[in-house]
Amino acid sequence: MTYSSSAKPTIALFVLAAIVGCGGSASTTTTTPTPAPTTTSSTTTSTTTSSTANRPSAGGLPSGVTMAMVAQGDSTFHARNCARCHGADAKGAQNGPPLITTNFLHVNGSYDDFVRLINEGVPADKIKDKAHTIPMRPRGGGAPPLTDDGVKAVAAYLYSINHK
């Protein structure tokens, strides 16, 4: 059976996603039941502004974010203007800062903040690194702009490449 050159990376991506989604091994068996989480009657008040979606789930992704969203976001990032300004490897380019960093300029690194930034864009007067002068248009700019699901997928991809 022959595959086109684009089919092999696609198949590899799905295999990788399946392995990661299943805990990273081909077979796992357990004879000891996992204890149920305990609950308490006390409540905790938090003064932080981060939402539940910012907290990583057991798989390392924020609650509600799936590997399918990450894969779609990767595809969208490279198909739209994102890679043109931020580089194919998201490490920055002439027109946009790196998106793989521990020192973000316009976000705090959380999934929700990536969603916010993609939705709002970065106007020219808000650009913090003056080496980059081209504003980031809201929702990826272009026609048509990213949908809500498209924004969330790109945010999931950006979160995933920064929280490995």
Tab-separated table of N, CA and C in Angstrom:
chain	number	residue	atom	x	y	z
A	1	MET	N	0.850	-1.157	0.000
A	1	MET	CA	0.000	0.000	0.000
A	1	MET	C	0.900	1.226	0.000
A	2	THR	N	0.588	2.216	-0.828
A	2	THR	CA	1.384	3.444	-0.873
A	2	THR	C	0.581	4.590	-0.291
A	3	TYR	N	1.286	5.503	0.358
A	3	TYR	CA	0.678	6.678	0.965
A	3	TYR	C	1.319	7.921	0.372
A	4	SER	N	0.564	8.972	0.293
A	4	SER	CA	1.138	10.230	-0.151
A	4	SER	C	2.063	10.750	0.941
A	5	SER	N	2.911	11.695	0.601
A	5	SER	CA	3.873	12.212	1.577
A	5	SER	C	3.188	12.902	2.747
A	6	SER	N	1.986	13.442	2.563
A	6	SER	CA	1.298	14.100	3.678
A	6	SER	C	0.534	13.102	4.543
A	7	ALA	N	0.274	11.901	4.033
A	7	ALA	CA	-0.475	10.918	4.808
A	7	ALA	C	0.378	10.334	5.925
A	8	LYS	N	1.670	10.136	5.696
A	8	LYS	CA	2.533	9.536	6.718
A	8	LYS	C	2.615	10.392	7.975
A	9	PRO	N	2.852	11.725	7.858
A	9	PRO	CA	2.863	12.531	9.096
A	9	PRO	C	1.496	12.566	9.781
A	10	THR	N	0.419	12.530	8.997
A	10	THR	CA	-0.915	12.544	9.579
A	10	THR	C	-1.155	11.271	10.373
A	11	ILE	N	-0.776	10.137	9.808
A	11	ILE	CA	-0.931	8.857	10.501
A	11	ILE	C	-0.078	8.848	11.764
A	12	ALA	N	1.139	9.360	11.669
A	12	ALA	CA	2.030	9.402	12.834
A	12	ALA	C	1.439	10.279	13.933
A	13	LEU	N	0.822	11.402	13.558
A	13	LEU	CA	0.211	12.295	14.536
A	13	LEU	C	-0.932	11.593	15.262
A	14	PHE	N	-1.764	10.860	14.517
A	14	PHE	CA	-2.876	10.154	15.145
A	14	PHE	C	-2.379	9.042	16.062
A	15	VAL	N	-1.327	8.336	15.657
A	15	VAL	CA	-0.765	7.282	16.497
A	15	VAL	C	-0.208	7.893	17.778
A	16	LEU	N	0.527	8.994	17.638
A	16	LEU	CA	1.084	9.676	18.803
A	16	LEU	C	-0.023	10.152	19.738
A	17	ALA	N	-1.069	10.753	19.172
A	17	ALA	CA	-2.188	11.232	19.989
A	17	ALA	C	-2.860	10.073	20.722
A	18	ALA	N	-2.988	8.933	20.053
A	18	ALA	CA	-3.605	7.775	20.686
A	18	ALA	C	-2.746	7.257	21.830
A	19	ILE	N	-1.431	7.234	21.633
A	19	ILE	CA	-0.534	6.756	22.685
A	19	ILE	C	-0.564	7.702	23.869
A	20	VAL	N	-0.472	9.005	23.602
A	20	VAL	CA	-0.500	9.996	24.675
A	20	VAL	C	-1.845	9.958	25.391
A	21	GLY	N	-2.920	9.848	24.637
A	21	GLY	CA	-4.250	9.816	25.225
A	21	GLY	C	-4.491	8.589	26.094
A	22	CYS	N	-3.750	7.527	25.830
A	22	CYS	CA	-3.906	6.296	26.597
A	22	CYS	C	-2.870	6.175	27.704
A	23	GLY	N	-2.185	7.236	28.004
A	23	GLY	CA	-1.250	7.195	29.113
A	23	GLY	C	0.167	6.883	28.694
A	24	GLY	N	0.438	6.783	27.399
A	24	GLY	CA	1.800	6.643	26.936
A	24	GLY	C	2.319	5.233	26.852
A	25	SER	N	1.544	4.218	27.090
A	25	SER	CA	2.043	2.868	26.929
A	25	SER	C	1.016	2.036	26.192
A	26	ALA	N	1.489	0.977	25.593
A	26	ALA	CA	0.610	0.154	24.779
A	26	ALA	C	-0.358	-0.645	25.629
A	27	SER	N	0.060	-1.056	26.820
A	27	SER	CA	-0.800	-1.901	27.625
A	27	SER	C	-0.576	-1.610	29.095
A	28	THR	N	-1.640	-1.418	29.801
A	28	THR	CA	-1.534	-1.261	31.238
A	28	THR	C	-2.647	-2.058	31.880
A	29	THR	N	-2.276	-2.826	32.878
A	29	THR	CA	-3.276	-3.559	33.635
A	29	THR	C	-3.019	-3.289	35.097
A	30	THR	N	-4.071	-3.254	35.839
A	30	THR	CA	-3.933	-3.036	37.272
A	30	THR	C	-4.907	-3.938	37.995
A	31	THR	N	-4.440	-4.483	39.097
A	31	THR	CA	-5.321	-5.335	39.880
A	31	THR	C	-5.772	-4.636	41.150
A	32	THR	N	-5.172	-3.489	41.446
A	32	THR	CA	-5.548	-2.740	42.624
A	32	THR	C	-6.502	-1.624	42.217
A	33	PRO	N	-7.679	-1.577	42.793
A	33	PRO	CA	-8.604	-0.511	42.424
A	33	PRO	C	-8.061	0.847	42.881
A	34	THR	N	-8.341	1.849	42.086
A	34	THR	CA	-7.936	3.203	42.417
A	34	THR	C	-8.926	3.775	43.412
A	35	PRO	N	-8.426	4.332	44.520
A	35	PRO	CA	-9.371	4.886	45.490
A	35	PRO	C	-10.088	6.105	44.929
A	36	ALA	N	-11.323	6.256	45.336
A	36	ALA	CA	-12.111	7.413	44.902
A	36	ALA	C	-11.581	8.652	45.604
A	37	PRO	N	-11.655	9.800	44.934
A	37	PRO	CA	-11.195	11.018	45.592
A	37	PRO	C	-12.055	11.337	46.814
A	38	THR	N	-11.387	11.853	47.811
A	38	THR	CA	-12.137	12.193	49.020
A	38	THR	C	-12.675	13.602	48.897
A	39	THR	N	-13.784	13.835	49.521
A	39	THR	CA	-14.365	15.167	49.508
A	39	THR	C	-14.443	15.675	50.935
A	40	THR	N	-14.376	16.956	51.074
A	40	THR	CA	-14.497	17.556	52.389
A	40	THR	C	-15.646	18.539	52.370
A	41	SER	N	-16.127	18.846	53.538
A	41	SER	CA	-17.254	19.770	53.616
A	41	SER	C	-16.803	21.224	53.690
A	42	SER	N	-15.515	21.461	53.862
A	42	SER	CA	-15.053	22.841	53.942
A	42	SER	C	-14.885	23.419	52.542
A	43	THR	N	-14.995	24.702	52.447
A	43	THR	CA	-14.805	25.373	51.169
A	43	THR	C	-13.590	26.262	51.266
A	44	THR	N	-12.930	26.434	50.132
A	44	THR	CA	-11.738	27.258	50.083
A	44	THR	C	-12.021	28.447	49.199
A	45	THR	N	-11.663	29.610	49.667
A	45	THR	CA	-11.847	30.816	48.891
A	45	THR	C	-10.507	31.207	48.295
A	46	SER	N	-10.513	31.513	47.029
A	46	SER	CA	-9.290	31.888	46.337
A	46	SER	C	-9.401	33.323	45.864
A	47	THR	N	-8.295	34.039	45.943
A	47	THR	CA	-8.290	35.419	45.484
A	47	THR	C	-7.597	35.566	44.146
A	48	THR	N	-7.199	34.465	43.532
A	48	THR	CA	-6.548	34.556	42.234
A	48	THR	C	-7.588	34.765	41.159
A	49	THR	N	-7.131	35.250	40.012
A	49	THR	CA	-8.049	35.515	38.916
A	49	THR	C	-8.090	34.379	37.913
A	50	SER	N	-7.332	33.318	38.134
A	50	SER	CA	-7.340	32.231	37.173
A	50	SER	C	-8.585	31.385	37.360
A	51	SER	N	-9.096	30.884	36.248
A	51	SER	CA	-10.306	30.079	36.300
A	51	SER	C	-9.953	28.606	36.332
A	52	THR	N	-10.961	27.772	36.462
A	52	THR	CA	-10.758	26.339	36.486
A	52	THR	C	-10.104	25.857	35.202
A	53	ALA	N	-10.395	26.497	34.079
A	53	ALA	CA	-9.825	26.072	32.806
A	53	ALA	C	-8.316	26.276	32.761
A	54	ASN	N	-7.750	27.060	33.652
A	54	ASN	CA	-6.310	27.266	33.693
A	54	ASN	C	-5.585	26.117	34.372
A	55	ARG	N	-6.284	25.378	35.188
A	55	ARG	CA	-5.638	24.320	35.951
A	55	ARG	C	-5.491	23.073	35.094
A	56	PRO	N	-4.257	22.550	34.996
A	56	PRO	CA	-4.065	21.341	34.194
A	56	PRO	C	-4.835	20.165	34.772
A	57	SER	N	-5.362	19.341	33.883
A	57	SER	CA	-6.006	18.104	34.296
A	57	SER	C	-4.912	17.059	34.492
A	58	ALA	N	-5.305	15.841	34.778
A	58	ALA	CA	-4.330	14.781	35.019
A	58	ALA	C	-3.419	14.567	33.808
A	59	GLY	N	-3.898	14.831	32.597
A	59	GLY	CA	-3.098	14.628	31.403
A	59	GLY	C	-2.204	15.808	31.063
A	60	GLY	N	-2.199	16.867	31.869
A	60	GLY	CA	-1.346	18.010	31.619
A	60	GLY	C	-2.003	19.129	30.832
A	61	LEU	N	-3.195	18.888	30.327
A	61	LEU	CA	-3.921	19.933	29.606
A	61	LEU	C	-4.977	20.523	30.521
A	62	PRO	N	-5.335	21.778	30.298
A	62	PRO	CA	-6.389	22.375	31.125
A	62	PRO	C	-7.702	21.613	30.978
A	63	SER	N	-8.529	21.734	31.963
A	63	SER	CA	-9.833	21.095	31.931
A	63	SER	C	-10.595	21.534	30.684
A	64	GLY	N	-11.161	20.583	29.968
A	64	GLY	CA	-11.934	20.881	28.768
A	64	GLY	C	-11.112	20.921	27.487
A	65	VAL	N	-9.797	20.854	27.594
A	65	VAL	CA	-8.928	20.875	26.414
A	65	VAL	C	-8.555	19.438	26.066
A	66	THR	N	-8.700	19.087	24.800
A	66	THR	CA	-8.420	17.722	24.352
A	66	THR	C	-7.246	17.696	23.385
A	67	MET	N	-6.694	16.518	23.176
A	67	MET	CA	-5.615	16.354	22.198
A	67	MET	C	-6.120	16.671	20.790
A	68	ALA	N	-7.396	16.432	20.527
A	68	ALA	CA	-7.963	16.779	19.213
A	68	ALA	C	-7.926	18.285	19.007
A	69	MET	N	-8.204	19.053	20.060
A	69	MET	CA	-8.122	20.518	19.965
A	69	MET	C	-6.685	20.952	19.698
A	70	VAL	N	-5.729	20.322	20.373
A	70	VAL	CA	-4.315	20.648	20.179
A	70	VAL	C	-3.913	20.374	18.731
A	71	ALA	N	-4.310	19.225	18.192
A	71	ALA	CA	-3.978	18.882	16.809
A	71	ALA	C	-4.612	19.866	15.824
A	72	GLN	N	-5.865	20.220	16.063
A	72	GLN	CA	-6.538	21.192	15.196
A	72	GLN	C	-5.864	22.553	15.300
A	73	GLY	N	-5.480	22.951	16.511
A	73	GLY	CA	-4.797	24.225	16.708
A	73	GLY	C	-3.448	24.270	16.020
A	74	ASP	N	-2.733	23.167	16.051
A	74	ASP	CA	-1.445	23.055	15.352
A	74	ASP	C	-1.658	23.279	13.857
A	75	SER	N	-2.649	22.605	13.309
A	75	SER	CA	-2.962	22.743	11.887
A	75	SER	C	-3.353	24.176	11.543
A	76	THR	N	-4.211	24.762	12.361
A	76	THR	CA	-4.662	26.130	12.119
A	76	THR	C	-3.509	27.120	12.247
A	77	PHE	N	-2.673	26.965	13.268
A	77	PHE	CA	-1.522	27.845	13.483
A	77	PHE	C	-0.647	27.887	12.238
A	78	HIS	N	-0.402	26.724	11.639
A	78	HIS	CA	0.486	26.652	10.480
A	78	HIS	C	-0.203	27.016	9.170
A	79	ALA	N	-1.525	26.923	9.116
A	79	ALA	CA	-2.255	27.247	7.887
A	79	ALA	C	-2.638	28.724	7.802
A	80	ARG	N	-2.771	29.370	8.937
A	80	ARG	CA	-3.177	30.777	8.967
A	80	ARG	C	-1.953	31.682	9.087
A	81	ASN	N	-2.176	32.943	9.409
A	81	ASN	CA	-1.097	33.920	9.504
A	81	ASN	C	-0.221	33.760	10.742
A	82	CYS	N	-0.604	32.928	11.680
A	82	CYS	CA	0.138	32.789	12.936
A	82	CYS	C	1.609	32.469	12.688
A	83	ALA	N	1.856	31.427	11.890
A	83	ALA	CA	3.232	30.997	11.639
A	83	ALA	C	4.018	32.034	10.843
A	84	ARG	N	3.343	32.802	10.023
A	84	ARG	CA	4.030	33.821	9.228
A	84	ARG	C	4.708	34.847	10.142
A	85	CYS	N	4.031	35.264	11.187
A	85	CYS	CA	4.594	36.277	12.090
A	85	CYS	C	5.399	35.686	13.241
A	86	HIS	N	4.956	34.549	13.770
A	86	HIS	CA	5.602	33.973	14.953
A	86	HIS	C	6.558	32.833	14.621
A	87	GLY	N	6.716	32.510	13.341
A	87	GLY	CA	7.618	31.447	12.920
A	87	GLY	C	6.948	30.093	12.913
A	88	ALA	N	7.363	29.239	11.995
A	88	ALA	CA	6.777	27.902	11.879
A	88	ALA	C	6.986	27.087	13.149
A	89	ASP	N	8.068	27.378	13.870
A	89	ASP	CA	8.349	26.679	15.116
A	89	ASP	C	7.847	27.449	16.345
A	90	ALA	N	7.146	28.559	16.118
A	90	ALA	CA	6.592	29.435	17.166
A	90	ALA	C	7.669	30.054	18.053
A	91	LYS	N	8.903	30.085	17.557
A	91	LYS	CA	10.005	30.647	18.340
A	91	LYS	C	10.279	32.108	17.990
A	92	GLY	N	9.341	32.706	17.279
A	92	GLY	CA	9.468	34.119	16.938
A	92	GLY	C	10.024	34.319	15.541
A	93	ALA	N	9.726	35.472	14.984
A	93	ALA	CA	10.202	35.849	13.661
A	93	ALA	C	10.268	37.368	13.617
A	94	GLN	N	10.559	37.908	12.463
A	94	GLN	CA	10.713	39.348	12.325
A	94	GLN	C	9.457	40.103	12.754
A	95	ASN	N	8.294	39.566	12.456
A	95	ASN	CA	7.052	40.293	12.715
A	95	ASN	C	6.360	39.962	14.027
A	96	GLY	N	6.808	38.958	14.740
A	96	GLY	CA	6.124	38.581	15.972
A	96	GLY	C	7.050	37.914	16.969
A	97	PRO	N	6.757	38.072	18.257
A	97	PRO	CA	7.604	37.507	19.306
A	97	PRO	C	7.453	35.993	19.412
A	98	PRO	N	8.375	35.356	20.128
A	98	PRO	CA	8.255	33.910	20.342
A	98	PRO	C	7.024	33.571	21.171
A	99	LEU	N	6.444	32.428	20.865
A	99	LEU	CA	5.296	31.939	21.625
A	99	LEU	C	5.673	30.731	22.469
A	100	ILE	N	6.940	30.328	22.382
A	100	ILE	CA	7.479	29.282	23.246
A	100	ILE	C	8.498	29.985	24.127
A	101	THR	N	8.098	30.262	25.352
A	101	THR	CA	8.952	31.046	26.234
A	101	THR	C	8.468	30.921	27.662
A	102	THR	N	9.276	31.348	28.588
A	102	THR	CA	8.833	31.454	29.980
A	102	THR	C	8.606	32.914	30.344
A	103	ASN	N	8.874	33.798	29.385
A	103	ASN	CA	8.734	35.237	29.616
A	103	ASN	C	7.796	35.829	28.558
A	104	PHE	N	6.510	35.546	28.690
A	104	PHE	CA	5.531	36.042	27.734
A	104	PHE	C	5.397	37.552	27.847
A	105	LEU	N	5.147	38.197	26.720
A	105	LEU	CA	4.986	39.643	26.708
A	105	LEU	C	3.545	40.084	26.942
A	106	HIS	N	2.590	39.333	26.403
A	106	HIS	CA	1.200	39.789	26.411
A	106	HIS	C	0.228	38.831	27.093
A	107	VAL	N	0.700	37.708	27.559
A	107	VAL	CA	-0.156	36.740	28.260
A	107	VAL	C	0.581	36.221	29.490
A	108	ASN	N	-0.170	35.573	30.369
A	108	ASN	CA	0.458	34.981	31.554
A	108	ASN	C	0.790	33.505	31.345
A	109	GLY	N	0.530	32.956	30.156
A	109	GLY	CA	0.844	31.563	29.858
A	109	GLY	C	-0.292	30.595	30.094
A	110	SER	N	-1.410	31.082	30.625
A	110	SER	CA	-2.543	30.194	30.863
A	110	SER	C	-3.355	30.019	29.576
A	111	TYR	N	-4.085	28.932	29.527
A	111	TYR	CA	-4.949	28.661	28.383
A	111	TYR	C	-5.952	29.795	28.180
A	112	ASP	N	-6.611	30.210	29.261
A	112	ASP	CA	-7.614	31.277	29.157
A	112	ASP	C	-7.011	32.580	28.641
A	113	ASP	N	-5.774	32.872	29.027
A	113	ASP	CA	-5.160	34.111	28.576
A	113	ASP	C	-4.762	34.026	27.102
A	114	PHE	N	-4.374	32.828	26.638
A	114	PHE	CA	-4.133	32.662	25.201
A	114	PHE	C	-5.432	32.890	24.431
A	115	VAL	N	-6.547	32.359	24.947
A	115	VAL	CA	-7.848	32.563	24.297
A	115	VAL	C	-8.156	34.062	24.242
A	116	ARG	N	-7.964	34.755	25.354
A	116	ARG	CA	-8.225	36.195	25.412
A	116	ARG	C	-7.384	36.945	24.381
A	117	LEU	N	-6.103	36.651	24.331
A	117	LEU	CA	-5.214	37.379	23.432
A	117	LEU	C	-5.559	37.127	21.964
A	118	ILE	N	-5.859	35.886	21.623
A	118	ILE	CA	-6.221	35.576	20.234
A	118	ILE	C	-7.521	36.301	19.868
A	119	ASN	N	-8.466	36.334	20.781
A	119	ASN	CA	-9.727	37.041	20.528
A	119	ASN	C	-9.522	38.541	20.358
A	120	GLU	N	-8.706	39.141	21.211
A	120	GLU	CA	-8.530	40.596	21.211
A	120	GLU	C	-7.460	41.091	20.238
A	121	GLY	N	-6.434	40.268	19.994
A	121	GLY	CA	-5.307	40.716	19.203
A	121	GLY	C	-4.418	41.651	20.017
A	122	VAL	N	-3.421	42.232	19.361
A	122	VAL	CA	-2.528	43.193	20.014
A	122	VAL	C	-2.438	44.418	19.106
A	123	PRO	N	-3.106	45.507	19.487
A	123	PRO	CA	-3.024	46.734	18.678
A	123	PRO	C	-1.593	47.283	18.687
A	124	ALA	N	-1.246	48.046	17.670
A	124	ALA	CA	0.110	48.584	17.527
A	124	ALA	C	0.565	49.343	18.769
A	125	ASP	N	-0.331	50.096	19.388
A	125	ASP	CA	0.083	50.893	20.553
A	125	ASP	C	0.251	50.062	21.820
A	126	LYS	N	-0.098	48.782	21.781
A	126	LYS	CA	0.040	47.901	22.948
A	126	LYS	C	1.208	46.931	22.805
A	127	ILE	N	1.911	46.955	21.672
A	127	ILE	CA	3.040	46.047	21.455
A	127	ILE	C	4.149	46.407	22.437
A	128	LYS	N	4.584	45.427	23.221
A	128	LYS	CA	5.593	45.676	24.255
A	128	LYS	C	7.019	45.569	23.733
A	129	ASP	N	7.267	44.720	22.740
A	129	ASP	CA	8.601	44.587	22.150
A	129	ASP	C	8.616	45.418	20.875
A	130	LYS	N	9.231	46.575	20.929
A	130	LYS	CA	9.204	47.516	19.802
A	130	LYS	C	9.988	47.025	18.592
A	131	ALA	N	10.681	45.894	18.712
A	131	ALA	CA	11.330	45.297	17.546
A	131	ALA	C	10.281	44.716	16.597
A	132	HIS	N	9.089	44.460	17.122
A	132	HIS	CA	7.974	43.935	16.332
A	132	HIS	C	6.946	45.057	16.209
A	133	THR	N	6.692	45.496	14.992
A	133	THR	CA	5.830	46.664	14.794
A	133	THR	C	4.476	46.361	14.184
A	134	ILE	N	4.273	45.130	13.730
A	134	ILE	CA	3.004	44.791	13.075
A	134	ILE	C	2.006	44.301	14.119
A	135	PRO	N	0.845	44.956	14.218
A	135	PRO	CA	-0.149	44.527	15.217
A	135	PRO	C	-0.716	43.149	14.891
A	136	MET	N	-1.146	42.459	15.943
A	136	MET	CA	-1.818	41.171	15.767
A	136	MET	C	-3.314	41.455	15.715
A	137	ARG	N	-3.929	41.084	14.602
A	137	ARG	CA	-5.361	41.336	14.448
A	137	ARG	C	-6.182	40.361	15.282
A	138	PRO	N	-7.333	40.795	15.771
A	138	PRO	CA	-8.193	39.911	16.555
A	138	PRO	C	-8.612	38.679	15.753
A	139	ARG	N	-8.725	37.572	16.465
A	139	ARG	CA	-9.206	36.301	15.900
A	139	ARG	C	-8.408	35.862	14.673
A	140	GLY	N	-7.130	36.161	14.671
A	140	GLY	CA	-6.268	35.734	13.585
A	140	GLY	C	-6.359	36.591	12.343
A	141	GLY	N	-7.197	37.624	12.379
A	141	GLY	CA	-7.345	38.486	11.207
A	141	GLY	C	-7.828	37.688	10.017
A	142	GLY	N	-7.685	38.251	8.874
A	142	GLY	CA	-8.052	37.540	7.652
A	142	GLY	C	-9.542	37.290	7.539
A	143	ALA	N	-9.878	36.744	6.415
A	143	ALA	CA	-11.280	36.421	6.161
A	143	ALA	C	-11.372	34.935	5.859
A	144	PRO	N	-12.156	34.210	6.531
A	144	PRO	CA	-12.949	34.626	7.685
A	144	PRO	C	-12.091	34.598	8.952
A	145	PRO	N	-12.477	35.354	9.979
A	145	PRO	CA	-11.750	35.287	11.246
A	145	PRO	C	-11.983	33.925	11.897
A	146	LEU	N	-11.123	33.587	12.827
A	146	LEU	CA	-11.278	32.310	13.527
A	146	LEU	C	-12.613	32.257	14.267
A	147	THR	N	-13.220	31.103	14.276
A	147	THR	CA	-14.433	30.869	15.059
A	147	THR	C	-14.045	30.730	16.530
A	148	ASP	N	-15.020	30.670	17.404
A	148	ASP	CA	-14.730	30.435	18.824
A	148	ASP	C	-13.960	29.129	19.000
A	149	ASP	N	-14.398	28.064	18.309
A	149	ASP	CA	-13.699	26.786	18.410
A	149	ASP	C	-12.291	26.878	17.828
A	150	GLY	N	-12.123	27.645	16.756
A	150	GLY	CA	-10.796	27.837	16.171
A	150	GLY	C	-9.859	28.565	17.115
A	151	VAL	N	-10.366	29.592	17.777
A	151	VAL	CA	-9.574	30.335	18.769
A	151	VAL	C	-9.148	29.396	19.890
A	152	LYS	N	-10.089	28.610	20.405
A	152	LYS	CA	-9.789	27.683	21.507
A	152	LYS	C	-8.784	26.624	21.082
A	153	ALA	N	-8.867	26.173	19.829
A	153	ALA	CA	-7.925	25.169	19.339
A	153	ALA	C	-6.514	25.746	19.248
A	154	VAL	N	-6.363	26.939	18.704
A	154	VAL	CA	-5.032	27.555	18.620
A	154	VAL	C	-4.494	27.806	20.025
A	155	ALA	N	-5.348	28.259	20.940
A	155	ALA	CA	-4.924	28.462	22.328
A	155	ALA	C	-4.480	27.143	22.962
A	156	ALA	N	-5.182	26.062	22.662
A	156	ALA	CA	-4.809	24.744	23.183
A	156	ALA	C	-3.440	24.332	22.652
A	157	TYR	N	-3.196	24.569	21.371
A	157	TYR	CA	-1.889	24.254	20.781
A	157	TYR	C	-0.786	25.067	21.452
A	158	LEU	N	-0.993	26.376	21.600
A	158	LEU	CA	0.026	27.229	22.219
A	158	LEU	C	0.271	26.819	23.666
A	159	TYR	N	-0.789	26.504	24.391
A	159	TYR	CA	-0.629	26.042	25.772
A	159	TYR	C	0.198	24.754	25.785
A	160	SER	N	-0.120	23.830	24.888
A	160	SER	CA	0.548	22.524	24.904
A	160	SER	C	2.034	22.626	24.594
A	161	ILE	N	2.428	23.514	23.696
A	161	ILE	CA	3.853	23.600	23.369
A	161	ILE	C	4.646	24.340	24.446
A	162	ASN	N	3.960	24.982	25.358
A	162	ASN	CA	4.629	25.676	26.459
A	162	ASN	C	4.574	24.927	27.780
A	163	HIS	N	3.794	23.883	27.863
A	163	HIS	CA	3.635	23.137	29.116
A	163	HIS	C	3.878	21.647	28.884
A	164	LYS	N	5.024	21.341	28.323
A	164	LYS	CA	5.363	19.922	28.057
A	164	LYS	C	5.928	19.265	29.278
